[in-house]
Short mmCIF file of N, CA, C and O in Angstrom, two decimals:
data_model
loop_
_atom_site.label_atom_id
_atom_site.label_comp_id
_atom_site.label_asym_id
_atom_site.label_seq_id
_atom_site.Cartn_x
_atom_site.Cartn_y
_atom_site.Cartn_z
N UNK A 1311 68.29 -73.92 -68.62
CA UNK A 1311 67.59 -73.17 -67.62
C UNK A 1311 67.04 -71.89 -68.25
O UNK A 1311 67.64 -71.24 -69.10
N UNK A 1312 65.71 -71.58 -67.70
CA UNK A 1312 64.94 -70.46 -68.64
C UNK A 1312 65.14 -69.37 -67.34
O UNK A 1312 64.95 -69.48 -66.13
N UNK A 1313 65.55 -68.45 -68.07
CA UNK A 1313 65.45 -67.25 -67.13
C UNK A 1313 64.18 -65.97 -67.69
O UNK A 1313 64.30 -65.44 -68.80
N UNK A 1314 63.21 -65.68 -66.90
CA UNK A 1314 62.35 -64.99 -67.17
C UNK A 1314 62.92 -63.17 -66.88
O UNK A 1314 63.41 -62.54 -65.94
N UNK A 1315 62.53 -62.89 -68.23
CA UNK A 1315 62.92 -61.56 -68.16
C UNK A 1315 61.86 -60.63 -68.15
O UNK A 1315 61.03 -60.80 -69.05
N UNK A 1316 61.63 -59.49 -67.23
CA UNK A 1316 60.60 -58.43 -67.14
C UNK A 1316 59.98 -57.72 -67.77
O UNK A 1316 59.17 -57.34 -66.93
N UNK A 1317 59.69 -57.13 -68.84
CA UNK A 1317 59.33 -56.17 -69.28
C UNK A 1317 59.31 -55.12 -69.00
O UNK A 1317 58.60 -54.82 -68.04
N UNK A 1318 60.18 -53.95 -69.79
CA UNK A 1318 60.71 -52.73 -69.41
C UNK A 1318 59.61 -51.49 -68.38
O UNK A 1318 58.39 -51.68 -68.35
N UNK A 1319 60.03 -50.70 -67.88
CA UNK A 1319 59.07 -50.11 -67.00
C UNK A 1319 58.39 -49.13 -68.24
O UNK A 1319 58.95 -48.77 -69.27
N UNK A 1320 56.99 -48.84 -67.79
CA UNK A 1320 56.30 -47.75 -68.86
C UNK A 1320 57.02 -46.60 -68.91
O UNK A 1320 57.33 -46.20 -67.78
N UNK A 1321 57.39 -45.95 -69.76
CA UNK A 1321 58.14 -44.61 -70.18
C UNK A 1321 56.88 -43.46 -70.21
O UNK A 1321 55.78 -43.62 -70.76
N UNK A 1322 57.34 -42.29 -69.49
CA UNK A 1322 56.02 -41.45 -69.62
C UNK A 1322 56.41 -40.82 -70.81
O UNK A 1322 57.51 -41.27 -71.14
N UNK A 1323 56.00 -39.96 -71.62
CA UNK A 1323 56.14 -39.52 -72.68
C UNK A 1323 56.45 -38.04 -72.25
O UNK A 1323 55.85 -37.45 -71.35
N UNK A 1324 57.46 -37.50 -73.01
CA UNK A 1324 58.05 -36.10 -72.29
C UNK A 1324 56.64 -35.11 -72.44
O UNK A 1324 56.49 -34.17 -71.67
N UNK A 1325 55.59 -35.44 -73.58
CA UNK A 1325 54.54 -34.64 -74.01
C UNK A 1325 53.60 -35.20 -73.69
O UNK A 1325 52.70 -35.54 -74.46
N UNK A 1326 53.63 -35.38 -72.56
CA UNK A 1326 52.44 -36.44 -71.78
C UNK A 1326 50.88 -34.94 -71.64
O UNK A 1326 50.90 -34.05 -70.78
N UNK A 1327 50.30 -35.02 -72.19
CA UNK A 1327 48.84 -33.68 -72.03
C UNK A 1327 48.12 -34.16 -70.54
O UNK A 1327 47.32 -33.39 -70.00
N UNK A 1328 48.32 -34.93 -70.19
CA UNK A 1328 46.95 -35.48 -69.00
C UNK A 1328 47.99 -36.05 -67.78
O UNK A 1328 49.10 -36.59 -67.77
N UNK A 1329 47.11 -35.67 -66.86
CA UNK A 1329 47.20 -36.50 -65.25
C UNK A 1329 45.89 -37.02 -64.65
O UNK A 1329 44.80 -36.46 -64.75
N UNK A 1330 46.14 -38.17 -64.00
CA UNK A 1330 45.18 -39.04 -63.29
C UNK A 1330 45.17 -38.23 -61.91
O UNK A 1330 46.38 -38.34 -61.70
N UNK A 1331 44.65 -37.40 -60.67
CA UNK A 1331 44.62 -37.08 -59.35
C UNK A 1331 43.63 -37.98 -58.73
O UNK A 1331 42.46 -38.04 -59.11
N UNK A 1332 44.15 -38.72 -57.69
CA UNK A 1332 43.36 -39.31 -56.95
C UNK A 1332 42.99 -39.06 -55.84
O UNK A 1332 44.02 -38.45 -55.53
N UNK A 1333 42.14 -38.97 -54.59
CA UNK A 1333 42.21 -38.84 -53.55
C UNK A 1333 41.13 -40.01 -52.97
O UNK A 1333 40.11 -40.35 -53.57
N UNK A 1334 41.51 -40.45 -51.89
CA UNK A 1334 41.22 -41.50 -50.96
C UNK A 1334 40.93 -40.76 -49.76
O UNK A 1334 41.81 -39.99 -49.37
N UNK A 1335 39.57 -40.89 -48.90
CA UNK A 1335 39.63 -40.25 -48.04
C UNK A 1335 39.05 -41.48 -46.96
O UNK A 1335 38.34 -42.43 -47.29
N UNK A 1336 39.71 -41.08 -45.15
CA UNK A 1336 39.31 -41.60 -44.39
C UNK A 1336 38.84 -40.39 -43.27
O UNK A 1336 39.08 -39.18 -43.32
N UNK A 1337 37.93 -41.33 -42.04
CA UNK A 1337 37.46 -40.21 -41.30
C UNK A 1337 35.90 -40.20 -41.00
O UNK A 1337 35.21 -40.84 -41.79
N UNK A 1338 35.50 -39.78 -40.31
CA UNK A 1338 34.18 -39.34 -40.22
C UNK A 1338 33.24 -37.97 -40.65
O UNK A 1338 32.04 -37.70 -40.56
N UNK A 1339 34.83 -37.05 -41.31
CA UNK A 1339 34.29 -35.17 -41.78
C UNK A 1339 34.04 -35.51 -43.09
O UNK A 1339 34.71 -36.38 -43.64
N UNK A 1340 32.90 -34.76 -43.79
CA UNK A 1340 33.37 -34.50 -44.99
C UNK A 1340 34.10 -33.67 -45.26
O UNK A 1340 34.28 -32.53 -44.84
N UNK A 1341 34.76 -34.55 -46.33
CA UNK A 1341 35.83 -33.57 -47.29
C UNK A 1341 35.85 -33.70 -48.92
O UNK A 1341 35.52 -34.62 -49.67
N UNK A 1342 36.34 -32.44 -49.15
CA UNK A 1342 35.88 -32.09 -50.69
C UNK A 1342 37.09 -31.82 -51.25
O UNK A 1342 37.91 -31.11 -50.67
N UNK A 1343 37.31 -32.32 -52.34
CA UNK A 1343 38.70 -32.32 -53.37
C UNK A 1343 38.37 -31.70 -54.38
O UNK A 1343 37.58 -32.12 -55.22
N UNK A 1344 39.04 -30.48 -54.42
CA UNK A 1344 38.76 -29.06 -54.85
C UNK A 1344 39.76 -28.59 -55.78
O UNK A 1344 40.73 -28.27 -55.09
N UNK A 1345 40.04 -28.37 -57.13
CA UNK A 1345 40.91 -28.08 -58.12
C UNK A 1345 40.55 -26.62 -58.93
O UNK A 1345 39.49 -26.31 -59.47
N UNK A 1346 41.97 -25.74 -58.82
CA UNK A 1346 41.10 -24.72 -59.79
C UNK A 1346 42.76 -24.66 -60.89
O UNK A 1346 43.89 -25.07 -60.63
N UNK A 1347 42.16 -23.91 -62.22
CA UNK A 1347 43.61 -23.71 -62.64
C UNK A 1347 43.71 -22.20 -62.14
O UNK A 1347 42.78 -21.55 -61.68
N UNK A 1348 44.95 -21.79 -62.30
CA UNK A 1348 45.81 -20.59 -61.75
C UNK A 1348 46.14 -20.39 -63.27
O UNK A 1348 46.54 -21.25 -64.05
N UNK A 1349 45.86 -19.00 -63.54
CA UNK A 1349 45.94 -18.35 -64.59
C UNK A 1349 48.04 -17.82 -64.47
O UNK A 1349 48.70 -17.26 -63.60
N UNK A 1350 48.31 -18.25 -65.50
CA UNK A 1350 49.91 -17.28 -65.57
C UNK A 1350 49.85 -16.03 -65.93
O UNK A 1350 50.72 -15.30 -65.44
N UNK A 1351 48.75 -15.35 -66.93
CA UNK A 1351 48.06 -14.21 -66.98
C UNK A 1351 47.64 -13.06 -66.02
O UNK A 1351 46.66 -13.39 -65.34
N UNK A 1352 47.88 -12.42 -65.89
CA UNK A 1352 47.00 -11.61 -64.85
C UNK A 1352 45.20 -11.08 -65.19
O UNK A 1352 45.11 -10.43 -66.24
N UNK A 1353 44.45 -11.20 -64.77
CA UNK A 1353 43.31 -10.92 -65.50
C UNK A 1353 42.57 -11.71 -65.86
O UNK A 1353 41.34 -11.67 -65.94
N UNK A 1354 43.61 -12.80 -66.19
CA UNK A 1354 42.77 -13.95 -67.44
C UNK A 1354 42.14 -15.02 -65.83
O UNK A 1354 42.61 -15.00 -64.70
N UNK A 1355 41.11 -15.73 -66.32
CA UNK A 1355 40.28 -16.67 -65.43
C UNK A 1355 39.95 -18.22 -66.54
O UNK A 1355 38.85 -18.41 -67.05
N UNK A 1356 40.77 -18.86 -66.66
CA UNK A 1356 40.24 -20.06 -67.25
C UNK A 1356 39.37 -20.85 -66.29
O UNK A 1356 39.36 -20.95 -65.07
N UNK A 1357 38.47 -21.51 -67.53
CA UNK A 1357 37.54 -22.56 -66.91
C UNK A 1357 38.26 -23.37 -66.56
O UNK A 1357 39.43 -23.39 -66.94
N UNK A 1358 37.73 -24.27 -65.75
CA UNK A 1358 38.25 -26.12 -65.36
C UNK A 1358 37.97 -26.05 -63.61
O UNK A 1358 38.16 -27.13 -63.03
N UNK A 1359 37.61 -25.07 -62.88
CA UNK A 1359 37.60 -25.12 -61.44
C UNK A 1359 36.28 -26.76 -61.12
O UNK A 1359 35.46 -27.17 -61.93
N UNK A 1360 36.50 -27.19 -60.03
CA UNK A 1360 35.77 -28.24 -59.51
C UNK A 1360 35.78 -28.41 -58.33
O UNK A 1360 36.82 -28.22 -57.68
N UNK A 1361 34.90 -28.73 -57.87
CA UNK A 1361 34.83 -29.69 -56.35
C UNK A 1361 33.84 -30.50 -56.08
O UNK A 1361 32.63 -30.38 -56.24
N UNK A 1362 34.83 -31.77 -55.42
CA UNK A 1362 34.57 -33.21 -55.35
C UNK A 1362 34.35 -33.62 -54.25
O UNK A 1362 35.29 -33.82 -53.49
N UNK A 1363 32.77 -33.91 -53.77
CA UNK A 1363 32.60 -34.39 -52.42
C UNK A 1363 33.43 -35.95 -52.39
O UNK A 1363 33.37 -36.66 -53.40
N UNK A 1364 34.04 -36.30 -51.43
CA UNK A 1364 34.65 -37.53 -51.36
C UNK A 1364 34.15 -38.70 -50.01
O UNK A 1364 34.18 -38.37 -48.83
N UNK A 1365 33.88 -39.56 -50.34
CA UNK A 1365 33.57 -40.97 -49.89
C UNK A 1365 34.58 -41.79 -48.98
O UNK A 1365 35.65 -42.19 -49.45
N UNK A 1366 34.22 -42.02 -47.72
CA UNK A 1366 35.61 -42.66 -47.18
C UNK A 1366 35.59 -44.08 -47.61
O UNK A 1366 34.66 -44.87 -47.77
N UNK A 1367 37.38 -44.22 -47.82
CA UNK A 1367 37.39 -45.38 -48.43
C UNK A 1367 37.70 -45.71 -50.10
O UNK A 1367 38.42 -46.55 -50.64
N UNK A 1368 36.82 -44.65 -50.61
CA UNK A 1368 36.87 -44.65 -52.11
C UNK A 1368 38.04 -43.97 -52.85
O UNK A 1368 38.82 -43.25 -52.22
N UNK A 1369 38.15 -44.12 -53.90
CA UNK A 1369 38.73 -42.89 -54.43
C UNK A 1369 38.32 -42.36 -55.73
O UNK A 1369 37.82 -42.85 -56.75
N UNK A 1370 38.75 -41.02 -55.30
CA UNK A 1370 37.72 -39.74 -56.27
C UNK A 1370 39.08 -39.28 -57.03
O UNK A 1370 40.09 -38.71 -56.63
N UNK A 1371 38.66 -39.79 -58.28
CA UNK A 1371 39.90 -39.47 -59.44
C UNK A 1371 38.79 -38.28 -60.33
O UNK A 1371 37.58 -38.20 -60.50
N UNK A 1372 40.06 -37.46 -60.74
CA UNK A 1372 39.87 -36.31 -61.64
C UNK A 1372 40.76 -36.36 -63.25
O UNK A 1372 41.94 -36.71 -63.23
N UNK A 1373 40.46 -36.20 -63.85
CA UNK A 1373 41.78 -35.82 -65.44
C UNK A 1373 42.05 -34.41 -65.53
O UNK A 1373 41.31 -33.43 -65.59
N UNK A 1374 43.06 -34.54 -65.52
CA UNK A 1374 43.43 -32.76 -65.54
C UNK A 1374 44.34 -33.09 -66.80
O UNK A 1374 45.08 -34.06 -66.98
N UNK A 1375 43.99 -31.69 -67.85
CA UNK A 1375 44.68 -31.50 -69.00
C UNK A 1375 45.69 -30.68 -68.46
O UNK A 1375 45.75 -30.39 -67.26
N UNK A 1376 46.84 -30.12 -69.71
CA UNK A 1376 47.96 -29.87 -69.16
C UNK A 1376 47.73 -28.45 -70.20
O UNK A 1376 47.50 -28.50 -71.41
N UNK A 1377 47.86 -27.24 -69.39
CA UNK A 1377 47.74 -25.68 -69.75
C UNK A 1377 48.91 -24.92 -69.77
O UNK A 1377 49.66 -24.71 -68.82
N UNK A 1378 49.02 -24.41 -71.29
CA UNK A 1378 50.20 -23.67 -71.05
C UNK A 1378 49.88 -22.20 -70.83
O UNK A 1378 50.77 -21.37 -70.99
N UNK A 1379 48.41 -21.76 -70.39
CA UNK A 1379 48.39 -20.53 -70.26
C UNK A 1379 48.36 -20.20 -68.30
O UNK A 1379 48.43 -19.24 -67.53
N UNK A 1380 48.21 -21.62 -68.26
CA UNK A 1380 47.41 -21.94 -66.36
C UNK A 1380 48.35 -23.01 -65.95
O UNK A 1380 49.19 -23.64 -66.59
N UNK A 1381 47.91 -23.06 -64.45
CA UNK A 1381 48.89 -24.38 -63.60
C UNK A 1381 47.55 -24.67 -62.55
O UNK A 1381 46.75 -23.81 -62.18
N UNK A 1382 47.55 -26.09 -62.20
CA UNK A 1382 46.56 -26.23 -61.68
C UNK A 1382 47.22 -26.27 -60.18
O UNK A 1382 48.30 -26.68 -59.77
N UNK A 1383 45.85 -25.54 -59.39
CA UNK A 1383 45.79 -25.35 -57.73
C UNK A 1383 44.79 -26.53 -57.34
O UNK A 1383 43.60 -26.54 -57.67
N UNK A 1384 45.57 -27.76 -56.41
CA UNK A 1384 44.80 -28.83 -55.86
C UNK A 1384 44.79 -28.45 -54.09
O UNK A 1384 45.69 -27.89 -53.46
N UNK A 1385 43.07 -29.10 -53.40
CA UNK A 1385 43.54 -29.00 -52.01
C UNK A 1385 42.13 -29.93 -52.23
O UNK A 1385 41.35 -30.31 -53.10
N UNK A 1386 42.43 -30.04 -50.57
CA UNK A 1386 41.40 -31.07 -49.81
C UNK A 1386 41.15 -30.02 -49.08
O UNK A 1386 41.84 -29.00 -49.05
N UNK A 1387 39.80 -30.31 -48.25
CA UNK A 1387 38.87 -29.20 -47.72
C UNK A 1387 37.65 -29.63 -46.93
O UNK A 1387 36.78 -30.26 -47.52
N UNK A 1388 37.50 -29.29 -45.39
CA UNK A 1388 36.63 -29.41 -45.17
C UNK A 1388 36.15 -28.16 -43.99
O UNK A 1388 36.96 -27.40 -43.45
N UNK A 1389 34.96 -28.14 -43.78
CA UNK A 1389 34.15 -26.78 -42.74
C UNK A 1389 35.20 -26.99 -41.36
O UNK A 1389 35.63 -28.00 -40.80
N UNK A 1390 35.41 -25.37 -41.08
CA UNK A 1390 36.50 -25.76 -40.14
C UNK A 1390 37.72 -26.16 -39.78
O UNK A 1390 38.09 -26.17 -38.61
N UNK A 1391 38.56 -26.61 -40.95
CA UNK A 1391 39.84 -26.72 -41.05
C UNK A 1391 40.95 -26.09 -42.44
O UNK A 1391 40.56 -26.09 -43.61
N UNK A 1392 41.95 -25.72 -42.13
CA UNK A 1392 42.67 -25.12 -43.26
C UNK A 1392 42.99 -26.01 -43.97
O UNK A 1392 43.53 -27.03 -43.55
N UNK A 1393 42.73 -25.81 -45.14
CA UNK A 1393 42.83 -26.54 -46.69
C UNK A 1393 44.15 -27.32 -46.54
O UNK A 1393 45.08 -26.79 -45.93
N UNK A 1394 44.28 -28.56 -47.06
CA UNK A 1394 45.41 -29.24 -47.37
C UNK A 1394 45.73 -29.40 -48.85
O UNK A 1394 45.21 -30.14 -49.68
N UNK A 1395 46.74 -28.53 -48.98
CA UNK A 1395 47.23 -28.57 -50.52
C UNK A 1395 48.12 -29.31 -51.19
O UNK A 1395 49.29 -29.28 -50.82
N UNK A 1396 47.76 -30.02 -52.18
CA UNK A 1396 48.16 -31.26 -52.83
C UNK A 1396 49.08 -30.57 -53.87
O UNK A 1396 48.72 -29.44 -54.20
N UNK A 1397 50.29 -31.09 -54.48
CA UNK A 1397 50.86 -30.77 -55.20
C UNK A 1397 50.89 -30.84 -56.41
O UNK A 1397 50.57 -31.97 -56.79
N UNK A 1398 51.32 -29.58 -57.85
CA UNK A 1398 50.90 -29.61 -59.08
C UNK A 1398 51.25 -31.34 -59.90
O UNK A 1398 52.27 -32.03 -59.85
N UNK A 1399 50.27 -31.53 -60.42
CA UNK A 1399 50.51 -32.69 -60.77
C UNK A 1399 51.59 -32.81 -61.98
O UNK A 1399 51.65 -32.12 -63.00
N UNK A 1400 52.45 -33.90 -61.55
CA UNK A 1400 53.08 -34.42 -62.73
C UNK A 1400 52.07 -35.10 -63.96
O UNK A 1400 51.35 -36.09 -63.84
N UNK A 1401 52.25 -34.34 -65.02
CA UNK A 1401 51.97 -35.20 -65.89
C UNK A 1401 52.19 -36.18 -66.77
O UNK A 1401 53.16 -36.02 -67.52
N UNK A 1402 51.60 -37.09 -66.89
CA UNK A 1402 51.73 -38.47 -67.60
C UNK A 1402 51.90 -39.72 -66.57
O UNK A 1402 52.23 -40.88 -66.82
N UNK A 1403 51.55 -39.07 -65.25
CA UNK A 1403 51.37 -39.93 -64.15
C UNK A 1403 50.05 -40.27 -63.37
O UNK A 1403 49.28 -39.76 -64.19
N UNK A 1404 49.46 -40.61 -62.68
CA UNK A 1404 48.15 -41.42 -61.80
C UNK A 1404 48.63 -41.53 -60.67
O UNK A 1404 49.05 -42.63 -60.32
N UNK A 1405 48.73 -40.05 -59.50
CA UNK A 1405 48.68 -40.09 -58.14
C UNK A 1405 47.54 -40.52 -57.22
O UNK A 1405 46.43 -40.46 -57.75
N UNK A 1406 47.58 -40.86 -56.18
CA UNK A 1406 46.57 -41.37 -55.35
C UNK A 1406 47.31 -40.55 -54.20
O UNK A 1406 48.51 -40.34 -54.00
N UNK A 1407 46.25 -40.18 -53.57
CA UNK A 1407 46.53 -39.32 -51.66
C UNK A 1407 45.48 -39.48 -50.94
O UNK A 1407 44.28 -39.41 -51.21
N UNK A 1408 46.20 -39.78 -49.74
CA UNK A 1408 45.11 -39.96 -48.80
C UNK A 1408 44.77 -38.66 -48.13
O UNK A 1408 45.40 -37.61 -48.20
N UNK A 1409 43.76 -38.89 -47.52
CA UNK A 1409 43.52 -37.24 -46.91
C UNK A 1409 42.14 -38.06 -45.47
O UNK A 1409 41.11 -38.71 -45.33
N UNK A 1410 43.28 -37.31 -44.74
CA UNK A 1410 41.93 -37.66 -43.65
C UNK A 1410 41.91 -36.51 -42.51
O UNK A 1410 43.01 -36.02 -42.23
N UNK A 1411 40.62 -35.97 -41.75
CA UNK A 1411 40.88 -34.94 -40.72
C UNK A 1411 40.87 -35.98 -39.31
O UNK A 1411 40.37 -37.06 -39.02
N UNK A 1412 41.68 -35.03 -38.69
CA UNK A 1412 41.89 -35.97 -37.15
C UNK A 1412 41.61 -34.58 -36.44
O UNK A 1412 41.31 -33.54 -37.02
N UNK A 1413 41.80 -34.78 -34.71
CA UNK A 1413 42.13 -33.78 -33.95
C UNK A 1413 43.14 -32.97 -34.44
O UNK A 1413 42.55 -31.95 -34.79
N UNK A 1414 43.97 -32.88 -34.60
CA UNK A 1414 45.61 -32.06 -35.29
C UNK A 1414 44.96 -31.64 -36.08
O UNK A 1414 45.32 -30.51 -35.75
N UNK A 1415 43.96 -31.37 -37.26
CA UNK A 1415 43.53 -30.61 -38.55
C UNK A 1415 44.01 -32.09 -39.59
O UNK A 1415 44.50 -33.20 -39.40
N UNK A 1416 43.53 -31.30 -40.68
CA UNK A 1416 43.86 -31.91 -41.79
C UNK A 1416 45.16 -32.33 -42.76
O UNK A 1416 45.85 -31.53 -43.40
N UNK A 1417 45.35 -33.87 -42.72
CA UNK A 1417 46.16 -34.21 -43.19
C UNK A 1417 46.14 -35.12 -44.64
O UNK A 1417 45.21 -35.83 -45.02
N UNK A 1418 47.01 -34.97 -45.11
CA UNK A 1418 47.08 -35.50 -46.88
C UNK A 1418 48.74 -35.59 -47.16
O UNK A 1418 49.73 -34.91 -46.90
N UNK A 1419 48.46 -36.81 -47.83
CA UNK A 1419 49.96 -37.93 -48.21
C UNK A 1419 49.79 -38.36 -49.36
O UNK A 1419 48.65 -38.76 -49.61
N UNK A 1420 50.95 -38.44 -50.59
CA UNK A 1420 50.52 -39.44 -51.67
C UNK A 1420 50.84 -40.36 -51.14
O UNK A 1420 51.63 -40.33 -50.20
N UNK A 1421 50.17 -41.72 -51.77
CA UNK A 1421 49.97 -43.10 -51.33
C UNK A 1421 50.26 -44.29 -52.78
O UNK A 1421 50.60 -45.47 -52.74
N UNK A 1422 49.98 -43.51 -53.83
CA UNK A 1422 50.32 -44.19 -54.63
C UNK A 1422 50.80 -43.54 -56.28
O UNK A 1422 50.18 -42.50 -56.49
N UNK A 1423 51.59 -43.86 -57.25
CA UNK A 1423 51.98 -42.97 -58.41
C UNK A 1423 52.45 -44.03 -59.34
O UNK A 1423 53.50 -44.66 -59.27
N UNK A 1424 51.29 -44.17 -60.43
CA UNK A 1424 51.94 -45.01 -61.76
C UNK A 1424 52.11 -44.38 -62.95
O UNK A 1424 51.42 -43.37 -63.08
N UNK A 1425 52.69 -44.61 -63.69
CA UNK A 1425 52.69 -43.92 -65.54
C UNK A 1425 51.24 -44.34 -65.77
O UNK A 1425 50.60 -45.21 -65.17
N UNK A 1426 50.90 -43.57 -66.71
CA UNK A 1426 49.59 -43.68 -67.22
C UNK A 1426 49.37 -44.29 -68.48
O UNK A 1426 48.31 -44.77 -68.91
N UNK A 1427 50.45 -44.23 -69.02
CA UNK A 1427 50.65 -44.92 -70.73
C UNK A 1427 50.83 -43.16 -71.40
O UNK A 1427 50.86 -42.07 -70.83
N UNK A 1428 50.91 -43.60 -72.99
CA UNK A 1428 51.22 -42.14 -73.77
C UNK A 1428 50.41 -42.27 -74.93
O UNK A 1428 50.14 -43.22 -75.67
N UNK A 1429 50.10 -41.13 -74.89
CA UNK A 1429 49.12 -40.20 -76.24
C UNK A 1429 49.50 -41.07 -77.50
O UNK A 1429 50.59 -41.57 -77.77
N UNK A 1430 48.50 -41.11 -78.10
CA UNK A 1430 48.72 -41.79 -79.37
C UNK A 1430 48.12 -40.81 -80.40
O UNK A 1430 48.14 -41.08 -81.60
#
């Protein structure tokens, strides 16, 4: 009798540099997926800020490098409602969140999180 064995789960690498952010949006508002880094500095302003009109249905992935001078600030956003803020990403992972506005304001969930593989 053959017993089939799995293949071990992907290991993130403790020095993983990158994250996958996804967002999935539903709804009829637009909404924009909006990333800036946050300086640990006082003073200092690094580049990398963005914002991502998003598509219902789709999903709007970003790569975020990993800063040891900054931490990145994620939210969803649309005219009229207070920002929904997504959490600093783990890196060496590929989150997915949904984000949709209803009557209640704006809401956002992760929905999905895989290893990404490691730096070579």
């Amino acid at each position: 009798m053959l017993i089939a064995v799995a293949p071990p789960p992907a290991q993130v690498a403790a020095d993983s540099r990158s994250a996958v952010v996804c967002v999935r949006a539903a709804g009829p508002r637009p909404l924009f997926f909006t990333g800036r880094l946050v300086s640990k500095r006082p003073g200092s302003k690094p580049p990398g800020d963005f914002e991502l009109p998003l598509k219902v249905n789709v999903d709007q992935c970003n790569n975020l490098l990993r800063s040891k001078v900054a931490d990145w600030a994620l939210s969803v956003t649309t005219p009229g409602f207070k920002a929904c803020a997504l959490p600093a990403p783990e890196f060496g992972y590929r989150v997915t969140y949904s984000a949709k506005a209803t009557a209640r304001g704006l809401a956002c969930a992760p929905i999905a999180k895989s290893p990404i593989g490691s730096w070579k």
